[in-house]
Amino acid sequence: MSPPATSPTAAAVPADGVPPPEPSGRGGVKARLATRAGLAVACVVLFGVLLVSVVVAIGMGSAVVSPGDTARLLWAALSGGEIDAGEVTTYQIIWQIRTPRVLLAALVGAGLSAVGVAIQALVRNALADPFVLGVSSGASVGAVAVTVTGGLAALGIYAVSVGAFIGALVASLLVYAASATRGGGLAPLRLVLTGVAMALGFQAVMSVIIYFAPDSEATSMVLYWTMGSFGAATWGALPVVAVAVLLGTAALHRYSRALDVLALGDETATSLGVSPDRHRKGLLVLASLITGVMVAVSGAISFVGLVMPHLVRMVVGATHARVLAVAPLVGAVFMVWVDLVSRTLVAPRELPLGVITALVGVPVFIALMRRKGYVFGGR
């Protein structure tokens, strides 16, 4: 009789809670990435791919600009250089319209991937992500409520972001409270079912708010926040998102050792000196903050936070320090290309981002689950 399947992380973490280097996979990829040098090289390569993707995406659209000209115009904008009079219109398209949109796509992709990694570990469920657990739906309700009612007007341009954060935090607390057992633990199946139910409930609340809204733009608004779009990207929105995503991802990386231990279960975590409740509450607040800020500017985008962590684990292993170093870069590259497809495939119309991420994410996720020997730790 074969032994029961267990998480590779659980099998690999010794008594001190420090996972050793994982065995190599096919071609020794995991063995090479298990070293700091190999991981650093992988991150540098992915960052280079991200830069190339950003330049290509900025140049693509109704008016196509070659990568060389795009890079030259971007350098002129950054360095204060001069451009020809005939390039003023192209420069404005590149710098004022496309650049903030592509950068926002990269930031949101990185943030969704990082938050997905953290949520899957802290609730010990491979199906968990901000969308499935209702966090994105709660943030959408907060953002829509602030937009429709004009609430939090005193906060100015940050009102929608604060509303989305409050909605995301409330959703997280409700899901956590409803899923907790009498002993205070979390049952993975109960949590997923509760999250799905909460997500549907928040979507219903959002629909009611939109239905009674006096503004005729309500229909387009609900489409924006339920399916995602970067069409409203501006330079003014980038700083808040950049700070939330970059600092939030760095904070999650500092939690990587705790995430390794939390993935083993509460009893094991407690025996290793890690307080599950304290870390889980802190991670939920942090995940809600990052998710709320992203939803405020892009709407709710599904499958990115669900699929990207699994893809990365298959390559770099289950240790969260490595996963959190690679997953944001992979998510950023993916979202840049998703946004490019959304605005060029049926131009001049624009496809909602959620349509493309679902069309890509569903078959990829099913293929991952059917992969022989694949479990949550990522073989």
Tab-separated table of C-alpha atoms in Angstrom:
chain	number	residue	atom	x	y	z
A	1	MET	CA	0.000	0.000	0.000
A	2	SER	CA	1.437	3.350	-0.985
A	3	PRO	CA	1.881	5.961	1.749
A	4	PRO	CA	-0.579	8.899	1.908
A	5	ALA	CA	0.324	11.976	-0.103
A	6	THR	CA	1.839	14.764	1.936
A	7	SER	CA	3.093	18.207	1.122
A	8	PRO	CA	6.746	18.203	0.073
A	9	THR	CA	7.205	21.168	2.361
A	10	ALA	CA	5.907	19.186	5.316
A	11	ALA	CA	8.222	16.322	4.520
A	12	ALA	CA	11.210	18.562	4.045
A	13	VAL	CA	11.099	20.937	7.020
A	14	PRO	CA	13.161	19.691	9.971
A	15	ALA	CA	12.623	20.481	13.628
A	16	ASP	CA	14.175	23.926	13.412
A	17	GLY	CA	11.651	25.009	10.783
A	18	VAL	CA	14.257	25.723	8.112
A	19	PRO	CA	13.571	23.893	4.822
A	20	PRO	CA	16.699	22.354	3.304
A	21	PRO	CA	17.448	22.640	-0.420
A	22	GLU	CA	14.901	20.595	-2.356
A	23	PRO	CA	15.884	17.718	-4.609
A	24	SER	CA	16.439	18.565	-8.207
A	25	GLY	CA	13.665	18.163	-10.746
A	26	ARG	CA	14.025	17.371	-14.401
A	27	GLY	CA	17.150	18.890	-15.806
A	28	GLY	CA	18.308	19.931	-12.333
A	29	VAL	CA	16.382	23.216	-12.485
A	30	LYS	CA	15.372	23.121	-8.831
A	31	ALA	CA	18.900	22.205	-7.790
A	32	ARG	CA	20.305	25.240	-9.603
A	33	LEU	CA	17.608	27.570	-8.270
A	34	ALA	CA	18.127	26.259	-4.732
A	35	THR	CA	21.380	28.224	-4.577
A	36	ARG	CA	21.417	31.977	-4.031
A	37	ALA	CA	23.435	32.507	-7.189
A	38	GLY	CA	21.008	30.494	-9.299
A	39	LEU	CA	18.002	32.298	-7.845
A	40	ALA	CA	19.677	35.669	-8.408
A	41	VAL	CA	20.398	34.811	-12.048
A	42	ALA	CA	16.777	33.704	-12.548
A	43	CYS	CA	15.484	36.965	-11.066
A	44	VAL	CA	17.813	39.053	-13.233
A	45	VAL	CA	16.699	37.180	-16.356
A	46	LEU	CA	13.029	37.614	-15.457
A	47	PHE	CA	13.573	41.307	-14.747
A	48	GLY	CA	15.169	41.663	-18.180
A	49	VAL	CA	12.194	39.879	-19.756
A	50	LEU	CA	9.904	42.253	-17.873
A	51	LEU	CA	11.743	45.326	-19.180
A	52	VAL	CA	11.581	44.066	-22.759
A	53	SER	CA	7.895	43.223	-22.340
A	54	VAL	CA	7.167	46.706	-20.984
A	55	VAL	CA	8.907	48.430	-23.900
A	56	VAL	CA	7.180	46.220	-26.486
A	57	ALA	CA	3.775	46.659	-24.841
A	58	ILE	CA	4.146	50.436	-24.674
A	59	GLY	CA	4.885	50.550	-28.390
A	60	MET	CA	1.934	48.378	-29.409
A	61	GLY	CA	-1.559	49.680	-30.016
A	62	SER	CA	-3.609	51.507	-32.648
A	63	ALA	CA	-0.470	53.498	-33.440
A	64	VAL	CA	2.446	51.033	-33.530
A	65	VAL	CA	5.843	52.367	-32.477
A	66	SER	CA	8.979	50.271	-32.914
A	67	PRO	CA	10.778	49.120	-29.735
A	68	GLY	CA	13.786	51.255	-30.646
A	69	ASP	CA	11.732	54.434	-31.021
A	70	THR	CA	9.758	53.575	-27.902
A	71	ALA	CA	12.934	53.206	-25.853
A	72	ARG	CA	14.283	56.481	-27.288
A	73	LEU	CA	11.117	58.417	-26.426
A	74	LEU	CA	11.002	56.907	-22.938
A	75	TRP	CA	14.617	57.900	-22.376
A	76	ALA	CA	13.846	61.423	-23.574
A	77	ALA	CA	10.984	61.630	-21.070
A	78	LEU	CA	13.123	60.345	-18.205
A	79	SER	CA	16.222	62.389	-19.000
A	80	GLY	CA	14.503	65.554	-20.206
A	81	GLY	CA	15.911	65.163	-23.707
A	82	GLU	CA	14.587	66.774	-26.843
A	83	ILE	CA	12.346	65.225	-29.517
A	84	ASP	CA	11.431	66.301	-33.027
A	85	ALA	CA	8.341	68.452	-33.498
A	86	GLY	CA	6.733	65.717	-35.590
A	87	GLU	CA	7.005	63.246	-32.716
A	88	VAL	CA	5.024	65.250	-30.170
A	89	THR	CA	1.792	63.319	-30.710
A	90	THR	CA	3.588	59.961	-30.589
A	91	TYR	CA	5.452	61.070	-27.468
A	92	GLN	CA	2.194	61.965	-25.713
A	93	ILE	CA	0.666	58.601	-26.604
A	94	ILE	CA	3.745	56.768	-25.357
A	95	TRP	CA	4.387	58.714	-22.172
A	96	GLN	CA	1.007	60.020	-21.048
A	97	ILE	CA	-1.305	57.141	-22.023
A	98	ARG	CA	0.501	53.837	-22.504
A	99	THR	CA	3.394	54.006	-20.036
A	100	PRO	CA	1.319	54.453	-16.861
A	101	ARG	CA	-1.057	51.733	-18.061
A	102	VAL	CA	1.688	49.185	-18.740
A	103	LEU	CA	3.486	49.982	-15.478
A	104	LEU	CA	0.204	49.607	-13.592
A	105	ALA	CA	-0.334	46.228	-15.255
A	106	ALA	CA	3.109	45.082	-14.125
A	107	LEU	CA	2.526	46.244	-10.550
A	108	VAL	CA	-0.899	44.607	-10.284
A	109	GLY	CA	0.391	41.347	-11.765
A	110	ALA	CA	3.252	41.293	-9.264
A	111	GLY	CA	0.967	42.119	-6.350
A	112	LEU	CA	-1.671	39.512	-7.203
A	113	SER	CA	0.968	36.794	-7.516
A	114	ALA	CA	2.616	37.675	-4.198
A	115	VAL	CA	-0.694	37.846	-2.334
A	116	GLY	CA	-1.772	34.530	-3.872
A	117	VAL	CA	1.382	32.851	-2.569
A	118	ALA	CA	0.797	34.187	0.946
A	119	ILE	CA	-2.914	33.342	1.136
A	120	GLN	CA	-2.417	29.788	-0.114
A	121	ALA	CA	0.155	29.194	2.601
A	122	LEU	CA	-1.592	30.850	5.529
A	123	VAL	CA	-4.841	28.941	4.946
A	124	ARG	CA	-3.116	25.760	3.714
A	125	ASN	CA	-5.338	25.458	0.671
A	126	ALA	CA	-4.191	25.231	-2.938
A	127	LEU	CA	-7.451	26.774	-4.205
A	128	ALA	CA	-7.132	29.967	-2.188
A	129	ASP	CA	-6.477	33.386	-3.687
A	130	PRO	CA	-7.876	36.899	-3.139
A	131	PHE	CA	-10.646	36.305	-5.699
A	132	VAL	CA	-11.770	32.883	-4.452
A	133	LEU	CA	-11.718	33.950	-0.791
A	134	GLY	CA	-13.920	36.984	-1.462
A	135	VAL	CA	-11.238	39.585	-0.700
A	136	SER	CA	-11.366	41.024	-4.224
A	137	SER	CA	-15.176	41.084	-4.183
A	138	GLY	CA	-15.175	42.868	-0.844
A	139	ALA	CA	-12.702	45.416	-2.158
A	140	SER	CA	-14.910	45.929	-5.214
A	141	VAL	CA	-17.916	46.643	-2.999
A	142	GLY	CA	-15.929	49.207	-1.037
A	143	ALA	CA	-14.655	50.902	-4.194
A	144	VAL	CA	-18.081	50.970	-5.867
A	145	ALA	CA	-19.790	52.234	-2.703
A	146	VAL	CA	-17.336	55.129	-2.367
A	147	THR	CA	-17.632	56.002	-6.064
A	148	VAL	CA	-21.440	55.908	-6.179
A	149	THR	CA	-22.152	57.596	-2.833
A	150	GLY	CA	-19.260	60.026	-2.821
A	151	GLY	CA	-18.214	58.811	0.598
A	152	LEU	CA	-14.781	59.526	2.077
A	153	ALA	CA	-14.636	62.622	-0.129
A	154	ALA	CA	-12.304	64.276	2.364
A	155	LEU	CA	-9.584	61.824	1.304
A	156	GLY	CA	-9.559	63.163	-2.255
A	157	ILE	CA	-7.951	60.897	-4.836
A	158	TYR	CA	-7.285	58.273	-2.153
A	159	ALA	CA	-10.972	57.818	-1.260
A	160	VAL	CA	-11.537	54.875	-3.614
A	161	SER	CA	-8.355	53.146	-2.450
A	162	VAL	CA	-9.325	53.502	1.205
A	163	GLY	CA	-12.847	52.271	0.450
A	164	ALA	CA	-11.467	49.261	-1.392
A	165	PHE	CA	-9.092	48.479	1.479
A	166	ILE	CA	-11.910	48.675	4.027
A	167	GLY	CA	-14.039	46.375	1.868
A	168	ALA	CA	-11.165	43.893	1.462
A	169	LEU	CA	-10.445	43.907	5.206
A	170	VAL	CA	-14.102	43.386	6.106
A	171	ALA	CA	-14.314	40.494	3.621
A	172	SER	CA	-11.190	38.882	5.082
A	173	LEU	CA	-12.476	39.169	8.644
A	174	LEU	CA	-15.900	37.757	7.704
A	175	VAL	CA	-14.386	34.802	5.859
A	176	TYR	CA	-11.963	34.145	8.701
A	177	ALA	CA	-14.680	34.328	11.374
A	178	ALA	CA	-17.141	32.166	9.448
A	179	SER	CA	-14.525	29.524	8.611
A	180	ALA	CA	-12.913	29.157	12.038
A	181	THR	CA	-13.699	26.002	13.950
A	182	ARG	CA	-14.647	26.009	17.611
A	183	GLY	CA	-11.053	25.365	18.512
A	184	GLY	CA	-9.956	28.445	16.590
A	185	GLY	CA	-8.383	26.598	13.666
A	186	LEU	CA	-9.176	26.850	9.984
A	187	ALA	CA	-10.703	23.976	8.034
A	188	PRO	CA	-9.476	24.354	4.431
A	189	LEU	CA	-12.693	23.073	2.831
A	190	ARG	CA	-14.869	25.289	5.024
A	191	LEU	CA	-12.705	28.276	4.224
A	192	VAL	CA	-12.937	27.795	0.453
A	193	LEU	CA	-16.694	27.231	0.570
A	194	THR	CA	-17.164	30.246	2.829
A	195	GLY	CA	-14.988	32.380	0.580
A	196	VAL	CA	-16.936	31.426	-2.524
A	197	ALA	CA	-20.230	32.165	-0.751
A	198	MET	CA	-18.934	35.516	0.520
A	199	ALA	CA	-17.693	36.434	-2.941
A	200	LEU	CA	-21.145	35.794	-4.402
A	201	GLY	CA	-22.728	37.752	-1.560
A	202	PHE	CA	-20.460	40.756	-2.094
A	203	GLN	CA	-21.140	40.675	-5.827
A	204	ALA	CA	-24.863	40.755	-5.065
A	205	VAL	CA	-24.369	43.746	-2.748
A	206	MET	CA	-22.386	45.517	-5.456
A	207	SER	CA	-25.132	44.851	-8.000
A	208	VAL	CA	-27.722	46.338	-5.625
A	209	ILE	CA	-25.601	49.458	-5.145
A	210	ILE	CA	-25.245	49.841	-8.897
A	211	TYR	CA	-28.960	49.181	-9.484
A	212	PHE	CA	-30.009	52.064	-7.244
A	213	ALA	CA	-27.244	54.392	-8.396
A	214	PRO	CA	-28.622	57.520	-10.114
A	215	ASP	CA	-25.691	57.681	-12.533
A	216	SER	CA	-26.234	56.233	-16.002
A	217	GLU	CA	-22.614	55.013	-16.033
A	218	ALA	CA	-23.454	52.329	-13.470
A	219	THR	CA	-23.397	49.471	-15.984
A	220	SER	CA	-19.901	50.238	-17.232
A	221	MET	CA	-18.769	50.725	-13.643
A	222	VAL	CA	-19.864	47.282	-12.500
A	223	LEU	CA	-18.209	45.727	-15.565
A	224	TYR	CA	-14.998	47.566	-14.719
A	225	TRP	CA	-14.854	46.375	-11.111
A	226	THR	CA	-16.006	42.809	-11.708
A	227	MET	CA	-13.864	41.953	-14.748
A	228	GLY	CA	-10.894	44.295	-14.516
A	229	SER	CA	-9.357	46.982	-16.711
A	230	PHE	CA	-6.357	49.307	-16.745
A	231	GLY	CA	-8.130	51.828	-18.981
A	232	ALA	CA	-8.281	54.435	-16.211
A	233	ALA	CA	-4.551	54.273	-15.445
A	234	THR	CA	-2.879	57.622	-14.774
A	235	TRP	CA	0.446	58.766	-13.442
A	236	GLY	CA	-1.366	60.001	-10.330
A	237	ALA	CA	-2.544	56.497	-9.440
A	238	LEU	CA	0.853	54.831	-9.795
A	239	PRO	CA	2.663	56.033	-6.629
A	240	VAL	CA	0.114	54.578	-4.188
A	241	VAL	CA	-0.037	51.258	-6.032
A	242	ALA	CA	3.751	51.086	-6.350
A	243	VAL	CA	4.287	51.737	-2.633
A	244	ALA	CA	1.601	49.231	-1.591
A	245	VAL	CA	2.798	46.469	-3.916
A	246	LEU	CA	6.552	46.915	-3.479
A	247	LEU	CA	6.521	47.391	0.287
A	248	GLY	CA	3.810	44.770	0.705
A	249	THR	CA	5.770	42.210	-1.312
A	250	ALA	CA	8.903	42.987	0.691
A	251	ALA	CA	6.934	42.511	3.912
A	252	LEU	CA	5.549	39.199	2.670
A	253	HIS	CA	9.096	38.101	1.856
A	254	ARG	CA	10.051	38.781	5.472
A	255	TYR	CA	7.215	36.424	6.428
A	256	SER	CA	8.612	33.679	4.172
A	257	ARG	CA	10.020	31.579	7.047
A	258	ALA	CA	6.720	31.858	8.914
A	259	LEU	CA	4.819	30.901	5.754
A	260	ASP	CA	6.953	27.776	5.418
A	261	VAL	CA	5.960	26.764	8.935
A	262	LEU	CA	2.279	27.804	8.668
A	263	ALA	CA	1.930	25.570	5.609
A	264	LEU	CA	2.633	22.578	7.892
A	265	GLY	CA	-0.381	23.195	10.125
A	266	ASP	CA	-1.099	25.052	13.347
A	267	GLU	CA	0.127	22.335	15.716
A	268	THR	CA	3.480	22.045	13.958
A	269	ALA	CA	3.819	25.828	13.768
A	270	THR	CA	3.146	26.196	17.479
A	271	SER	CA	5.688	23.503	18.318
A	272	LEU	CA	8.271	25.406	16.265
A	273	GLY	CA	7.616	28.665	18.110
A	274	VAL	CA	5.441	30.357	15.487
A	275	SER	CA	2.107	31.788	16.630
A	276	PRO	CA	-0.419	30.830	13.899
A	277	ASP	CA	-3.111	33.286	14.999
A	278	ARG	CA	-0.784	36.266	15.295
A	279	HIS	CA	0.898	35.682	11.953
A	280	ARG	CA	-2.374	34.826	10.224
A	281	LYS	CA	-4.040	38.043	11.378
A	282	GLY	CA	-1.068	40.141	10.300
A	283	LEU	CA	-0.919	38.444	6.915
A	284	LEU	CA	-4.659	38.910	6.359
A	285	VAL	CA	-4.393	42.635	7.056
A	286	LEU	CA	-1.369	42.934	4.779
A	287	ALA	CA	-3.045	40.939	1.994
A	288	SER	CA	-6.189	43.055	2.355
A	289	LEU	CA	-4.187	46.274	2.064
A	290	ILE	CA	-2.388	45.182	-1.108
A	291	THR	CA	-5.552	43.738	-2.657
A	292	GLY	CA	-7.646	46.788	-1.806
A	293	VAL	CA	-5.204	49.196	-3.421
A	294	MET	CA	-4.961	47.057	-6.569
A	295	VAL	CA	-8.716	46.582	-6.924
A	296	ALA	CA	-9.237	50.326	-6.563
A	297	VAL	CA	-7.272	50.969	-9.762
A	298	SER	CA	-7.809	47.792	-11.791
A	299	GLY	CA	-10.968	46.072	-10.610
A	300	ALA	CA	-11.122	42.421	-9.587
A	301	ILE	CA	-8.893	40.192	-11.748
A	302	SER	CA	-9.227	36.453	-11.255
A	303	PHE	CA	-6.882	33.478	-11.636
A	304	VAL	CA	-3.576	35.396	-11.513
A	305	GLY	CA	-3.154	34.929	-7.762
A	306	LEU	CA	-4.343	31.340	-8.085
A	307	VAL	CA	-2.298	30.000	-11.003
A	308	MET	CA	0.998	31.921	-10.856
A	309	PRO	CA	2.079	30.545	-7.440
A	310	HIS	CA	1.532	26.974	-8.630
A	311	LEU	CA	3.519	27.510	-11.824
A	312	VAL	CA	6.408	29.029	-9.880
A	313	ARG	CA	6.406	26.274	-7.234
A	314	MET	CA	6.766	23.663	-9.954
A	315	VAL	CA	10.011	25.300	-11.063
A	316	VAL	CA	11.632	26.681	-7.903
A	317	GLY	CA	10.146	24.398	-5.245
A	318	ALA	CA	7.940	25.070	-2.233
A	319	THR	CA	10.244	27.249	-0.111
A	320	HIS	CA	8.485	30.608	0.142
A	321	ALA	CA	11.628	32.731	0.109
A	322	ARG	CA	12.268	31.510	-3.439
A	323	VAL	CA	8.617	31.529	-4.521
A	324	LEU	CA	8.110	35.117	-3.336
A	325	ALA	CA	11.261	36.203	-5.168
A	326	VAL	CA	10.154	34.761	-8.521
A	327	ALA	CA	6.336	34.840	-8.503
A	328	PRO	CA	5.954	38.673	-8.582
A	329	LEU	CA	8.223	38.913	-11.639
A	330	VAL	CA	6.373	36.131	-13.449
A	331	GLY	CA	3.023	37.713	-12.568
A	332	ALA	CA	4.191	41.123	-13.785
A	333	VAL	CA	5.312	39.742	-17.161
A	334	PHE	CA	2.069	37.796	-17.538
A	335	MET	CA	-0.161	40.773	-16.753
A	336	VAL	CA	1.698	43.088	-19.136
A	337	TRP	CA	0.988	40.692	-22.003
A	338	VAL	CA	-2.603	40.098	-20.878
A	339	ASP	CA	-3.225	43.840	-20.947
A	340	LEU	CA	-1.616	44.108	-24.383
A	341	VAL	CA	-3.912	41.399	-25.733
A	342	SER	CA	-6.967	42.986	-24.103
A	343	ARG	CA	-6.474	46.314	-25.868
A	344	THR	CA	-5.256	45.085	-29.255
A	345	LEU	CA	-7.089	41.826	-29.996
A	346	VAL	CA	-10.434	43.442	-30.881
A	347	ALA	CA	-9.287	47.062	-31.215
A	348	PRO	CA	-10.651	49.692	-30.989
A	349	ARG	CA	-12.792	47.881	-28.411
A	350	GLU	CA	-11.164	46.511	-25.252
A	351	LEU	CA	-11.635	43.065	-23.747
A	352	PRO	CA	-12.052	42.880	-19.954
A	353	LEU	CA	-8.908	41.525	-18.326
A	354	GLY	CA	-10.866	38.897	-16.420
A	355	VAL	CA	-11.956	37.286	-19.680
A	356	ILE	CA	-8.381	36.715	-20.818
A	357	THR	CA	-7.029	35.607	-17.428
A	358	ALA	CA	-9.888	33.101	-17.121
A	359	LEU	CA	-9.375	31.756	-20.654
A	360	VAL	CA	-5.685	31.246	-19.865
A	361	GLY	CA	-6.003	30.339	-16.196
A	362	VAL	CA	-8.708	27.667	-16.363
A	363	PRO	CA	-6.951	25.254	-18.746
A	364	VAL	CA	-3.555	25.877	-17.140
A	365	PHE	CA	-4.928	25.195	-13.672
A	366	ILE	CA	-6.707	22.024	-14.797
A	367	ALA	CA	-3.506	20.835	-16.481
A	368	LEU	CA	-1.580	21.483	-13.271
A	369	MET	CA	-4.060	19.545	-11.177
A	370	ARG	CA	-3.950	16.607	-13.594
A	371	ARG	CA	-0.171	16.586	-13.687
A	372	LYS	CA	1.053	13.262	-12.341
A	373	GLY	CA	2.559	13.619	-8.895
A	374	TYR	CA	1.618	17.294	-8.471
A	375	VAL	CA	0.612	18.343	-4.976
A	376	PHE	CA	0.385	21.676	-3.186
A	377	GLY	CA	4.130	21.940	-2.580
A	378	GLY	CA	4.721	21.895	-6.308
A	379	ARG	CA	6.308	18.880	-8.003
